[in-house]
Structure formats: structure tokens, C-alpha cells
XYZ file of C-alpha atoms in Angstrom:
672
model
C 3.288 27.207 15.959
C 6.926 26.772 15.071
C 7.930 25.900 11.618
C 9.480 22.638 12.943
C 6.224 21.545 14.507
C 4.294 22.304 11.397
C 6.948 20.429 9.217
C 6.456 17.281 11.691
C 2.540 17.677 11.314
C 2.826 17.715 7.427
C 4.953 14.689 7.435
C 2.535 12.631 9.519
C -0.260 14.052 7.538
C 1.346 12.818 4.435
C 1.571 9.240 5.944
C -1.964 9.384 7.211
C -3.447 10.421 3.775
C -1.322 7.364 2.234
C -3.050 5.102 4.582
C -6.455 6.601 3.903
C -5.881 6.114 0.189
C -4.682 2.586 0.506
C -7.870 1.885 2.645
C -10.153 3.389 0.291
C -8.733 1.265 -2.584
C -8.797 -2.010 -0.622
C -12.665 -1.007 -0.061
C -13.199 -1.117 -3.670
C -12.444 -4.680 -3.605
C -13.899 -5.524 -0.122
C -16.639 -2.999 0.388
C -18.241 -5.086 3.290
C -14.918 -5.073 5.284
C -15.750 -3.323 8.544
C -12.315 -3.129 9.758
C -11.429 -1.131 6.335
C -14.259 1.140 7.094
C -13.085 1.835 10.691
C -9.525 2.517 9.560
C -10.414 5.136 6.951
C -12.680 6.744 9.474
C -10.042 6.855 12.140
C -7.629 8.412 9.540
C -10.030 11.104 8.651
C -10.887 11.743 12.256
C -7.318 11.933 13.148
C -6.364 14.400 10.241
C -9.322 16.628 11.171
C -8.129 16.665 14.860
C -4.410 17.301 14.173
C -5.176 20.008 11.282
C -7.243 21.816 13.756
C -4.425 21.597 16.398
C -1.747 22.848 14.211
C -3.688 25.707 12.507
C -4.854 24.228 9.286
C -8.342 25.413 9.819
C -9.460 25.073 6.011
C -8.116 21.487 6.171
C -9.967 20.645 9.382
C -13.156 22.036 8.108
C -13.032 20.383 4.710
C -12.176 16.945 6.254
C -14.850 17.315 8.795
C -17.531 17.053 6.043
C -15.734 14.135 4.597
C -15.785 12.349 7.960
C -19.361 13.161 8.383
C -20.340 11.502 5.135
C -17.979 8.455 5.777
C -19.459 8.045 9.295
C -22.728 7.058 7.724
C -20.684 4.182 6.009
C -19.262 3.271 9.468
C -22.650 3.105 10.826
C -24.201 1.033 8.274
C -26.510 3.753 6.942
C -25.069 3.724 3.419
C -22.969 1.257 1.484
C -19.532 1.731 0.429
C -20.221 2.102 -3.339
C -17.678 2.691 -5.914
C -18.884 6.121 -6.701
C -18.742 7.030 -2.916
C -15.297 5.740 -2.552
C -14.056 7.563 -5.581
C -15.601 10.663 -4.351
C -13.694 10.383 -1.093
C -10.604 9.525 -3.020
C -10.946 12.893 -4.846
C -11.669 14.576 -1.676
C -8.390 13.031 -0.182
C -6.419 14.760 -3.106
C -7.980 18.121 -1.997
C -6.942 17.500 1.638
C -3.518 17.008 0.494
C -3.491 20.366 -1.180
C -4.860 22.242 1.796
C -2.101 20.504 3.775
C 0.770 21.122 1.509
C -0.285 24.954 0.844
C -2.953 26.025 3.586
C -2.843 29.751 2.231
C -4.001 28.564 -1.247
C -7.639 29.535 -2.433
C -9.316 26.113 -3.012
C -12.763 27.138 -2.017
C -14.663 26.720 -5.300
C -12.822 23.474 -5.801
C -13.629 22.021 -2.405
C -17.393 23.098 -3.000
C -17.564 20.957 -5.971
C -15.983 18.080 -4.404
C -18.280 18.058 -1.335
C -21.129 18.417 -3.699
C -20.097 15.368 -5.535
C -19.456 13.512 -2.229
C -23.069 14.521 -1.060
C -24.552 13.215 -4.332
C -22.696 9.907 -4.174
C -24.024 9.599 -0.306
C -27.433 10.183 -1.505
C -27.255 7.713 -4.148
C -25.703 4.966 -1.731
C -28.456 5.896 0.872
C -30.465 2.704 1.494
C -27.863 0.350 -0.292
C -26.421 -0.696 2.654
C -27.570 -2.793 5.724
C -29.548 -1.011 8.346
C -27.762 0.169 11.253
C -27.509 -1.857 14.366
C -29.523 -0.213 17.071
C -29.219 -1.624 20.696
C -32.336 -0.685 22.833
C -31.930 -0.164 26.604
C -28.888 -0.511 28.723
C -25.915 -2.766 28.107
C -23.001 -3.785 30.405
C -19.854 -4.006 28.467
C -16.355 -5.491 29.586
C -13.555 -3.007 28.303
C -9.893 -3.910 28.757
C -7.227 -1.979 27.374
C -3.390 -1.082 27.973
C -1.409 1.629 26.197
C 2.186 1.106 24.861
C 5.199 2.038 26.990
C 5.598 5.372 25.011
C 1.910 6.514 25.382
C 2.911 9.488 27.413
C 5.462 10.722 24.955
C 2.968 10.619 22.202
C 0.500 12.702 24.261
C -1.828 10.089 25.237
C -3.469 10.321 28.621
C -5.467 7.157 30.155
C -7.319 9.180 32.734
C -8.876 11.241 30.017
C -9.994 8.107 28.262
C -11.556 6.850 31.515
C -13.075 10.104 32.008
C -14.931 9.819 28.470
C -16.048 6.021 29.522
C -17.626 7.621 32.842
C -19.572 10.193 30.924
C -21.352 7.362 28.888
C -22.837 5.739 31.980
C -22.183 3.961 35.243
C -18.648 2.485 35.347
C -16.163 0.514 37.490
C -12.494 0.994 36.762
C -9.834 -1.349 38.030
C -6.172 -0.820 37.411
C -3.802 -3.670 36.658
C -0.281 -2.722 37.876
C 1.170 -6.187 37.174
C 3.614 -4.782 34.781
C 5.250 -1.921 36.740
C 9.025 -2.762 37.142
C 10.884 -2.144 40.539
C 11.124 1.372 41.472
C 14.648 1.635 40.673
C 13.945 0.514 37.088
C 10.932 2.949 36.492
C 11.072 5.245 33.654
C 9.238 8.411 34.608
C 8.021 8.952 31.151
C 6.783 5.385 30.396
C 3.333 3.886 30.809
C 2.864 0.697 32.609
C -0.692 0.351 33.756
C -3.379 -1.814 32.221
C -7.346 -1.022 32.785
C -10.383 -3.114 33.247
C -13.554 -1.216 33.069
C -17.192 -2.445 33.531
C -19.673 0.042 31.654
C -23.427 0.029 31.704
C -24.465 2.611 29.139
C -26.926 2.936 26.252
C -24.215 3.475 23.579
C -23.043 0.796 21.209
C -19.878 -0.744 20.515
C -18.844 1.703 17.680
C -19.154 4.758 20.181
C -17.018 3.161 22.837
C -14.324 2.432 20.209
C -14.404 6.215 19.226
C -13.171 6.942 22.715
C -10.002 5.323 21.733
C -9.798 6.360 18.079
C -6.556 8.387 18.285
C -4.647 5.406 20.166
C -6.459 2.353 18.921
C -3.743 1.352 16.381
C -0.850 1.127 19.068
C -2.947 -0.488 21.854
C -4.529 -3.605 23.060
C -8.327 -3.181 23.380
C -11.027 -5.593 24.156
C -14.746 -4.829 24.319
C -17.243 -7.403 25.262
C -20.891 -7.482 25.972
C -21.652 -9.311 29.337
C -23.826 -12.253 28.913
C -27.759 -12.215 29.608
C -27.129 -13.369 33.228
C -25.256 -10.255 33.950
C -27.512 -7.800 32.207
C -29.817 -7.488 34.981
C -27.071 -7.082 37.753
C -25.775 -3.602 38.850
C -22.315 -2.592 37.484
C -20.619 -3.735 40.698
C -22.349 -7.126 40.659
C -21.247 -7.549 36.990
C -17.814 -6.629 37.940
C -17.882 -9.365 40.827
C -18.495 -11.990 38.378
C -16.327 -10.873 35.572
C -12.941 -12.597 35.172
C -10.210 -10.439 36.301
C -7.213 -9.374 34.224
C -4.432 -11.889 34.542
C -2.133 -11.464 36.261
C -3.327 -8.738 38.844
C -1.517 -8.757 42.090
C -2.363 -5.225 42.878
C -5.743 -3.319 41.925
C -6.814 0.045 42.917
C -10.571 0.997 42.471
C -11.363 4.227 40.604
C -10.912 7.006 40.735
C -7.283 6.407 39.849
C -4.777 9.347 40.460
C -1.246 9.498 39.263
C 0.473 8.132 42.424
C -1.064 4.759 41.853
C 2.131 3.985 39.456
C 4.469 4.590 42.359
C 2.417 2.515 44.938
C 2.121 -0.367 42.537
C 5.822 -0.208 41.802
C 6.676 -1.212 45.339
C 4.129 -4.018 45.057
C 6.015 -5.684 42.216
C 9.494 -4.638 43.227
C 10.831 -8.176 43.001
C 9.488 -8.948 39.430
C 12.635 -8.987 37.163
C 10.753 -10.851 34.254
C 8.549 -7.907 33.803
C 11.320 -5.364 34.037
C 13.185 -7.171 31.248
C 9.956 -7.028 29.156
C 9.800 -3.106 29.682
C 13.330 -2.889 28.299
C 12.547 -5.036 25.355
C 9.545 -2.892 24.326
C 11.576 0.212 24.740
C 14.462 -1.269 22.478
C 12.071 -1.333 19.438
C 11.230 2.522 19.467
C 12.087 4.358 16.321
C 13.125 7.867 15.628
C 12.066 9.840 12.755
C 15.032 11.254 10.643
C 14.722 13.590 7.631
C 16.138 12.077 4.698
C 18.877 14.879 3.834
C 20.445 14.064 7.141
C 20.852 10.461 5.878
C 22.464 11.761 2.620
C 24.727 14.030 4.472
C 25.638 11.057 6.730
C 26.056 8.789 3.442
C 28.600 11.503 2.161
C 30.504 11.545 5.300
C 30.762 7.601 5.334
C 31.990 7.818 1.714
C 34.828 10.272 2.592
C 35.716 7.911 5.461
C 35.860 4.890 3.146
C 38.302 7.008 0.771
C 40.520 8.077 3.925
C 40.478 4.391 5.083
C 41.802 3.284 1.682
C 44.665 5.935 1.799
C 45.502 4.645 5.323
C 45.573 1.075 4.129
C 47.856 1.954 1.241
C 50.234 3.805 3.516
C 50.379 1.097 6.076
C 51.100 -1.573 3.338
C 53.948 0.471 2.012
C 55.795 0.448 5.289
C 57.037 -2.076 7.957
C 55.199 -0.515 11.051
C 53.267 -3.429 12.369
C 51.470 -1.210 14.802
C 50.227 1.241 12.088
C 49.050 -1.900 9.879
C 47.002 -3.466 12.944
C 45.378 0.029 13.416
C 44.735 0.304 9.721
C 43.027 -3.296 9.704
C 40.796 -2.146 12.611
C 39.812 0.799 11.021
C 39.177 -0.946 7.697
C 36.868 -3.393 9.616
C 34.984 -0.711 11.293
C 34.556 1.362 8.305
C 33.128 -1.506 6.585
C 30.626 -2.166 9.327
C 29.857 1.491 9.270
C 29.209 1.292 5.497
C 27.230 -1.776 5.593
C 24.991 -0.077 8.429
C 24.520 2.912 6.475
C 23.477 1.055 3.311
C 20.790 -0.800 5.220
C 19.525 2.528 6.753
C 18.894 4.035 3.171
C 17.306 0.722 1.686
C 13.443 0.668 1.580
C 11.064 -1.977 0.266
C 9.760 -1.572 -3.082
C 6.389 -1.703 -1.676
C 6.619 1.979 -0.974
C 6.988 2.566 -4.668
C 4.409 -0.027 -5.911
C 1.706 1.288 -3.503
C 1.554 4.416 -5.223
C 0.263 2.790 -8.475
C -2.808 1.480 -7.026
C -4.503 4.858 -7.165
C -3.079 5.388 -10.540
C -4.568 2.418 -12.021
C -7.850 3.009 -10.326
C -7.975 6.664 -12.087
C -6.830 5.171 -15.364
C -9.600 2.757 -15.385
C -12.245 5.314 -14.884
C -10.609 7.551 -17.479
C -10.207 4.836 -20.343
C -13.487 2.927 -19.236
C -11.390 -0.300 -19.086
C -11.679 -2.648 -16.291
C -7.865 -2.964 -14.964
C -6.333 -5.285 -12.272
C -3.129 -4.370 -10.858
C -1.181 -7.113 -9.069
C 2.331 -6.800 -7.394
C 4.925 -9.305 -6.438
C 8.354 -8.904 -4.652
C 7.152 -5.792 -2.517
C 9.850 -6.953 0.249
C 12.731 -6.347 -2.293
C 14.764 -3.529 -0.871
C 16.315 -0.815 -2.923
C 18.127 2.630 -2.017
C 15.827 5.276 -1.336
C 17.387 7.468 -3.954
C 16.838 5.110 -6.673
C 13.225 4.666 -5.396
C 12.609 8.436 -5.766
C 13.910 8.467 -9.383
C 12.112 5.445 -10.559
C 8.571 6.867 -9.791
C 8.120 8.781 -13.059
C 9.504 6.046 -15.493
C 7.217 3.556 -14.177
C 4.046 6.126 -14.004
C 4.692 6.435 -17.745
C 5.074 2.695 -18.381
C 1.988 1.743 -16.640
C -0.115 4.673 -18.469
C 1.162 3.185 -21.735
C -0.004 -0.237 -20.773
C -3.250 0.912 -19.754
C -3.901 3.151 -22.779
C -1.826 1.266 -25.750
C -1.549 -2.203 -24.289
C -4.952 -3.363 -22.732
C -7.900 -3.504 -25.138
C -11.432 -2.498 -24.512
C -13.737 -5.066 -22.866
C -15.324 -5.574 -26.460
C -11.942 -6.369 -28.145
C -10.936 -8.670 -25.338
C -14.087 -10.632 -25.505
C -13.592 -10.957 -29.386
C -10.078 -12.364 -28.595
C -11.279 -14.675 -26.094
C -9.751 -12.923 -23.058
C -11.328 -11.862 -19.628
C -12.986 -8.724 -19.787
C -10.633 -7.377 -16.950
C -7.219 -6.538 -18.170
C -4.205 -7.079 -16.049
C -1.052 -5.298 -15.189
C 1.532 -6.833 -13.009
C 4.426 -5.292 -11.252
C 7.165 -7.400 -9.929
C 10.518 -6.998 -8.502
C 13.402 -9.404 -7.422
C 17.109 -8.860 -6.592
C 19.638 -10.430 -9.054
C 23.293 -10.019 -7.726
C 23.836 -6.177 -7.177
C 20.835 -5.259 -9.083
C 17.139 -5.100 -8.792
C 14.940 -6.200 -11.636
C 11.587 -4.463 -11.933
C 9.243 -5.986 -14.448
C 5.979 -4.441 -15.816
C 3.682 -6.936 -17.667
C 0.294 -6.629 -19.304
C -1.869 -9.110 -21.067
C -2.905 -6.681 -23.828
C -2.640 -6.675 -27.593
C 1.270 -6.703 -27.597
C 3.288 -4.255 -29.861
C 2.612 -4.197 -33.587
C 6.113 -4.634 -35.071
C 4.942 -3.680 -38.625
C 3.709 -0.521 -37.443
C 6.819 0.036 -35.423
C 8.924 -0.622 -38.555
C 6.721 1.673 -40.747
C 7.099 4.471 -38.112
C 10.747 3.992 -37.823
C 11.216 4.191 -41.824
C 9.021 7.229 -42.077
C 11.010 8.920 -39.559
C 14.317 8.082 -41.180
C 15.782 6.001 -38.239
C 16.116 2.872 -40.456
C 16.435 2.129 -44.243
C 13.443 0.767 -45.874
C 13.775 -3.107 -46.110
C 16.730 -2.964 -43.465
C 17.393 -6.176 -41.558
C 16.987 -5.723 -37.928
C 16.747 -8.278 -34.917
C 13.379 -8.267 -32.884
C 15.274 -6.659 -29.906
C 16.657 -3.875 -32.197
C 13.282 -3.193 -33.575
C 11.583 -3.004 -30.440
C 14.240 -0.456 -29.078
C 12.931 1.779 -31.692
C 9.984 2.855 -29.376
C 12.747 4.464 -27.187
C 13.720 7.090 -29.835
C 12.590 10.762 -29.017
C 9.290 11.651 -30.717
C 8.405 8.029 -31.594
C 4.974 6.894 -31.054
C 2.737 4.417 -32.882
C -0.521 5.512 -31.343
C -3.143 6.175 -34.000
C -4.689 9.238 -32.033
C -3.230 11.588 -29.371
C -5.116 11.087 -25.909
C -4.549 12.788 -22.725
C -2.842 9.867 -21.490
C -0.371 9.304 -24.406
C 0.403 9.492 -28.143
C 2.595 12.486 -28.486
C 6.000 10.474 -28.921
C 7.338 11.874 -25.669
C 8.042 9.757 -22.520
C 9.517 6.434 -23.566
C 12.842 8.207 -24.402
C 12.758 9.959 -21.189
C 12.294 6.739 -19.483
C 15.196 5.243 -21.037
C 17.407 8.411 -20.062
C 16.215 8.210 -16.522
C 17.050 4.418 -16.376
C 20.573 4.932 -17.963
C 21.135 7.703 -15.659
C 20.721 5.346 -12.863
C 23.303 3.082 -14.229
C 20.652 0.724 -15.414
C 19.153 -0.762 -18.550
C 15.782 -1.424 -19.987
C 14.583 -4.228 -21.937
C 11.320 -4.911 -23.863
C 9.638 -8.177 -25.139
C 6.206 -8.734 -26.596
C 4.275 -11.400 -28.109
C 1.083 -10.258 -30.574
C -2.242 -10.776 -28.770
C -0.530 -12.018 -25.359
C 0.875 -8.703 -24.123
C 4.144 -7.001 -23.378
C 6.826 -7.048 -20.552
C 9.263 -4.037 -19.847
C 12.100 -5.058 -17.637
C 14.306 -2.458 -15.557
C 17.562 -3.505 -14.111
C 18.683 -1.165 -11.589
C 21.720 -0.975 -9.189
C 20.726 -1.478 -5.588
C 22.380 1.817 -4.536
C 23.879 4.820 -6.168
C 26.462 5.645 -3.237
C 28.909 3.052 -2.642
C 29.474 -0.255 -4.621
C 31.991 -2.972 -4.783
C 34.227 -2.735 -7.838
C 36.947 -4.359 -9.655
C 39.797 -2.107 -10.180
C 41.643 -2.643 -13.494
C 44.566 -0.883 -15.390
C 44.465 -0.016 -19.212
C 47.554 1.473 -20.242
C 48.567 4.024 -17.412
C 44.908 4.748 -16.503
C 42.864 2.867 -13.822
C 39.078 2.181 -14.077
C 36.464 0.448 -12.001
C 34.145 -2.026 -13.293
C 31.004 -2.563 -11.036
C 31.644 -6.073 -9.464
C 27.944 -6.897 -9.720
C 28.337 -7.065 -13.562
C 31.465 -9.180 -13.643
C 30.895 -12.770 -14.469
C 34.463 -14.145 -14.657
C 38.226 -13.374 -15.618
C 40.180 -14.994 -18.366
C 43.714 -14.697 -19.487
C 44.349 -13.513 -23.270
C 47.983 -13.989 -24.162
C 49.676 -11.733 -26.796
C 49.565 -14.578 -29.465
C 45.749 -15.211 -28.974
C 45.243 -11.379 -29.039
C 47.049 -11.184 -32.439
C 45.277 -14.260 -33.893
C 41.850 -12.836 -32.806
C 42.353 -9.258 -34.766
C 39.751 -8.725 -37.047
C 37.235 -11.169 -35.153
C 37.320 -9.891 -31.544
C 35.632 -13.028 -30.297
C 36.660 -15.556 -27.454
C 35.203 -18.988 -27.143
C 33.695 -19.576 -23.777
C 32.147 -22.918 -22.991
C 30.941 -23.606 -26.452
C 29.585 -20.045 -27.172
C 31.294 -17.019 -28.878
C 31.503 -13.834 -26.569
C 32.615 -10.486 -28.385
C 35.051 -8.441 -26.497
C 36.470 -4.951 -26.681
C 39.793 -3.844 -26.503
C 39.757 -0.980 -23.994
C 43.227 -0.055 -24.843
C 42.188 0.806 -28.535
C 38.836 2.308 -27.391
C 40.588 4.687 -24.962
C 43.609 5.286 -27.304
C 46.166 4.859 -24.716
C 49.117 4.732 -27.138
C 50.666 1.922 -25.093
C 51.794 -1.442 -26.546
C 49.657 -4.386 -25.034
C 50.986 -6.229 -22.272
C 52.284 -9.803 -22.711
C 49.349 -11.202 -20.490
C 46.319 -9.336 -20.994
C 42.954 -10.151 -19.183
C 39.531 -10.509 -20.294
C 36.882 -9.412 -17.816
C 33.500 -10.761 -19.041
C 30.557 -8.611 -18.014
C 26.886 -8.942 -18.556
C 23.502 -7.232 -18.392
C 20.647 -9.388 -18.363
C 21.166 -12.059 -20.995
C 23.908 -10.250 -22.953
C 27.409 -10.306 -22.191
C 30.895 -9.262 -23.735
C 34.528 -9.315 -22.546
C 36.713 -6.322 -21.865
C 40.275 -6.597 -22.579
C 42.484 -4.809 -19.968
C 46.252 -4.945 -19.094
C 45.932 -5.775 -15.322
C 43.243 -6.755 -12.824
C 44.441 -4.854 -9.567
C 41.818 -6.333 -7.317
C 38.484 -5.506 -5.480
C 37.756 -1.948 -4.472
C 35.128 -0.306 -2.446
C 33.990 2.467 -4.723
C 32.616 5.883 -3.357
C 30.736 7.051 -6.572
C 31.166 10.589 -7.539
C 29.527 12.557 -10.040
C 31.098 13.517 -13.355
C 31.674 17.187 -13.953
C 29.442 18.975 -16.371
C 32.228 19.202 -18.902
C 32.116 15.042 -18.882
C 28.625 14.326 -18.221
C 27.861 13.370 -21.669
C 30.468 10.610 -22.057
C 28.273 7.539 -22.269
C 31.343 5.207 -21.722
C 31.632 6.239 -17.929
C 28.988 6.368 -15.098
C 31.002 8.261 -12.674
C 34.440 8.545 -10.896
C 35.871 7.493 -7.598
C 39.125 8.679 -5.626
C 41.493 6.072 -4.980
C 43.671 5.506 -1.876
C 46.812 7.415 -3.470
C 44.531 10.323 -4.369
C 44.263 9.483 -7.945
C 40.948 9.341 -9.892
C 39.566 6.292 -11.502
C 36.775 6.362 -14.031
C 33.761 3.908 -13.442
C 32.901 2.069 -16.649
C 29.186 2.081 -17.728
C 28.656 -1.585 -18.381
C 25.268 -1.314 -19.987
C 26.737 1.081 -22.667
C 29.911 -1.110 -23.308
C 27.592 -4.108 -23.647
C 25.482 -2.555 -26.121
C 28.562 -1.303 -28.004
C 30.013 -4.743 -28.028
C 26.552 -6.361 -29.318
C 26.406 -3.686 -32.005
C 30.109 -4.638 -32.981
C 29.044 -8.275 -33.096
C 26.193 -7.519 -35.313
C 28.224 -5.679 -37.709
C 30.839 -8.401 -37.932
C 27.995 -10.939 -38.573
C 26.484 -9.019 -41.299
C 29.999 -8.724 -42.889
C 30.237 -12.580 -42.743
């Protein structure tokens, strides 16, 4: 087996394991849902079969035991109890280990998990409804059709029909109405549908098992014929059954491969069906490794830089032909950039879905009843951002479960429902995505935070702090207000890492809390880390980029107004005072101020400041380049970009500048 084939199997197995996990978590809320039970069983069955096919024998053997146990749930012999579902969830984690590292020695761990699973099955034995047993023979009407790409995916309808014939007396009719004209037939596509009348002593679930590997991508109908037909022979039953519509060409079984060609001639003049076949083919997807997308994104970024250089050259000359070509390339590179950005965007549901299992495990570990709800799952964000957000969100959710939510007894005493709630939500705001984690727990004890901050020397005893600044203390390294250290939290590590990770994403983090009502942590994250729209400005002789999504408006600041405002650094903006920073002084340019300076008002969340620059050059498609190790520690800048003339412009970190401006404002107010 080639390494490439094994890698493909592992990717598909991970997806299958995720579906199994989501199905099991759904079963905790809807244990009587037969569709969920069937979906989990199909996932286990598929994992066992594909694992055996690709040489993952330990995975196949272990999964077989889990499948056997869960088959009793599917047949209604045992109920899907909480302990049983939790045992299968633990077994699912072991399956993932066996898939990721098949050479590992997990025998003892696997035996313990299987013992727990068997114990859970025995405890659930008899708790579910009795299995449905159909006595005697039943005649079933089975209609199915496979997708056009069935052959490419390894499905064989003749093998499915053969399995049905092994169950009893069967009559098979092929429906060739979808076969296009001969000139439009794709040899690798599947066009036929099938109508089977089967008389057997098997039940519906056994018939469904025939299609277990393809049931998610096909149309399947299984109906028991009415009492008037039960006494008839299979042929008679087929005669009174309604045929599949439309059915211009029918071929009785046995059906051989040439039937498709014969049927094609019968429907050679059906352009509608041919166009339908083309439409089905257009929605096919191709699996592409993520690193190839990253490499393509890098190439698009270099193309944007080259296009910017070409635009500058064409604008500096008088060659109209060159300018026309430059404009066309600019349009095409812009469309390519937008298309590439869409390819990298994934719904935040892929991130939120991971935390259902986390909350389930936290509830069992803490002994608290916890309900997780999500909102805004369709909000899209760059895949790189998604990957780097996982760990910070895990820590925030663990903190909410351990520190925020009270025990059932404490919640009852406070007049709250016994079940604590954690809510994840996401929405887009301009060029950012705002992710919020809320809980309805006890909230943050501000007195304890202040006492801890004073004991660690972070603030002076009795110092006056705003509520925002006080709550921000929890992000200091080593800061924790937990009364005791648990295996979940309390060691004072984690929240500072969360803040550093969010700031590394050029984002910001804010926290709000109400005593007795709960806490809310908001993360503001840029949509992408690759290419952004920026505002190119000049300060002294240097050029800088301000992310356009953070820009609210631009104002003019004359030299006289600049001189009058010295010592205050405030501008009046629609009856509100906005602090501003003179970037010329901050960057020590050594140049005199321009006669007509500009103030660029930027914001993060509800906080905003003005940035005084000498000139606004214009908008700029900014390809973000990482800072060198020598400059990585500069908090004022989040990256750099290459301009059209080959020069380098630094990208301003708006979050850091806003914080600096607000700090300056607080100091000035204290001085007043």
C-alpha cells in the first residue's frame, strides 16, 4: 500500500471519526432518534471495512467489537444510555490513536475500553424497546439510484443486486431514462436506476445494510407491499406495483454491463436529461492538501506585488498600450485574489463543532450539568486563523466550566436552573470576526482580582483602576484567583497565552462580567492573515499601512490646530473627545510637521483613537509578510509589506496603538 493511499485513508478516517463523534453527542440529547443510531453504526461499519482494506488490522479488529456492541442499539435490543454513548466516545478516541499510529502498543488500553463498553451494554440490556421481528416472508419494493460518480468511488450496482438476490426471490428492473445520447455518455459515469421486488424473511434494517457504504450519497426507497400483495408471487407483486417514472426502457435481470449502451440508443433524443447529467457533474469536488493552498496563496501574493509594480511603471509613462495591459492584469489579479481568499475561507462551525465533546467531558469531570449552544456557525474565516484559534477557545471554555459555572446546589441557592449554559457565537464586523464566549455563572470576583494583583505587585494598594483595566489583570502571566488547583485550571497559566495568541493574530480580546450573572469574553480577529486592504500613509520619509477594516474616517489637522492641542492631544469629533497619537514623534522621524497633517481615526471594538500622519497616499492591497526575528518583538507593528517600487512599508498594529492611546488619555485625565 503506497504512502499516498494511506494518507488519503487517514484523511477520510478522520472525517468519519468526526461524524461518529457528532452523532454520538447528538444521541445524548435524542437517544430515541433511529436516524442518528443508524448513522453512527454506518460510520463504525465504514471505518472497520476501510481500515481492513488499507491494512490497519488493529483498528479494524477494535472497531469490530464496538460495531457489534452498537448493533444491539440499532436493533433495539439495548437503549442508547448516557454511559453507553460515553463508552463508545472513549472507544472512538482509541480508534483515532490506532489510525494515527498503527504501530503503537495500545493493547491494554483497548482491552480496558472494551471491558467498559461491555459493562455499559450489559447495564443497558433490557432498557430499550424489544427488537421488531417480522415472522414469515415479506415482499419489499426497493428503488434506488446511485450518483453519477459511483463508479469512480468504487461502487458496483451489480454487487448490490447480487446481495439482494441472496436474501430471497427477486425481480430486478433497470430504469434507463437518465441515460444521455451516445455522444454525451461519459464511460466512467453511472446513469441507471433500479426497481427491485424482493420476497424475503429479512427485515428492513438487513436490507439497508446492503447499501451501508453508499447510502449517504444515493436515493433509496424501501417499502413493504400491502396485504393484498403478500400472497402473490414476486412476479405478480411486481406486475401490480407502480413502475419507476419515467421508464421508457426496461431490462429484466440479470442485467449486464452492455445494458447502458443499449439504453443510450433508446433515449438518444433526450437533451434535457443530458443537461441534467452535466449539471450533476459540475458540482463535483476535489480534495486538495492544505499546504498546496498555502503555496498557491503565496504565489498570489507575489503576483499582487508584481502587479503593483507594473501599475506604478505604467502610470509614470505615456504608453497607453502598457497602461491598458496593466489595468487588465490588475483586474485579473484582483479576481484571482478574491477567488483565492474564498477558497481559504471555512465556516466557523468547523471550529465550534470540536467543543461539543470538550463540554461533554468537562461535565462528567466536574460533575456539573452544562449545556453548550452555538450561534453564527456559518460565519467564515481564514483556515489559518481557525487552526490558531482552537487552543485559546479550549482554555476559555475550560475556565468557564471550572471557574465560572457553579455547582447544581449553588445554582439552586442563587435561583438559577441546575444546568449551566455556555454560549459560543460568531459574527462578522467589517474586516473582522467577533467570537464571543458567554456563561451564566457566578461572574468574576473583582475584589479577589484586586487582592491578587496587589499581592503580586501588579498595582499599588488602593490604586484607582477602571473596571476594564481591573478585569484585564487576569491576562497577566501567573495570575489566577482560583482557591485550589485542579486538573482543569488554577495554576495561573493559560490566560496570558490566550492573549498572546490573539494578539499574534492581530486581534484583540475584551472581557466583561456581572456578579452573579456570568462573564463574556469577546475576541476580535481579522478575517485573513494573508492579504488585506490597507490605507497607505506617510510619516516623515517613511510609509506605513493601516488595516482598512479598522479605519473609521480621516480628518485634516492644520498646523495651527496641532500647536493649540499640544499638551492635550484630543480632537473633538461629533461632541466626543478622541485622543490621538502623533506618529511623527512616536517614530522619532526628526522631520518638521507638514502644513496640512491628517488624522486617521481607527477603532477596535468600542475604543478609538486618532493617528496623526503627514500624508494619506491611498488604498493599497497589502500582502502581509512576517517580521524578522530581530524585529518580531516590536509591538507597534504586526508585519510588513512590499510596495510597488520595491520599498518596504510596516503594517501598524491598530490594537496596540489604540491601547496606547487610551492609556495616554487615562494618564491625562488623572493629571487633570
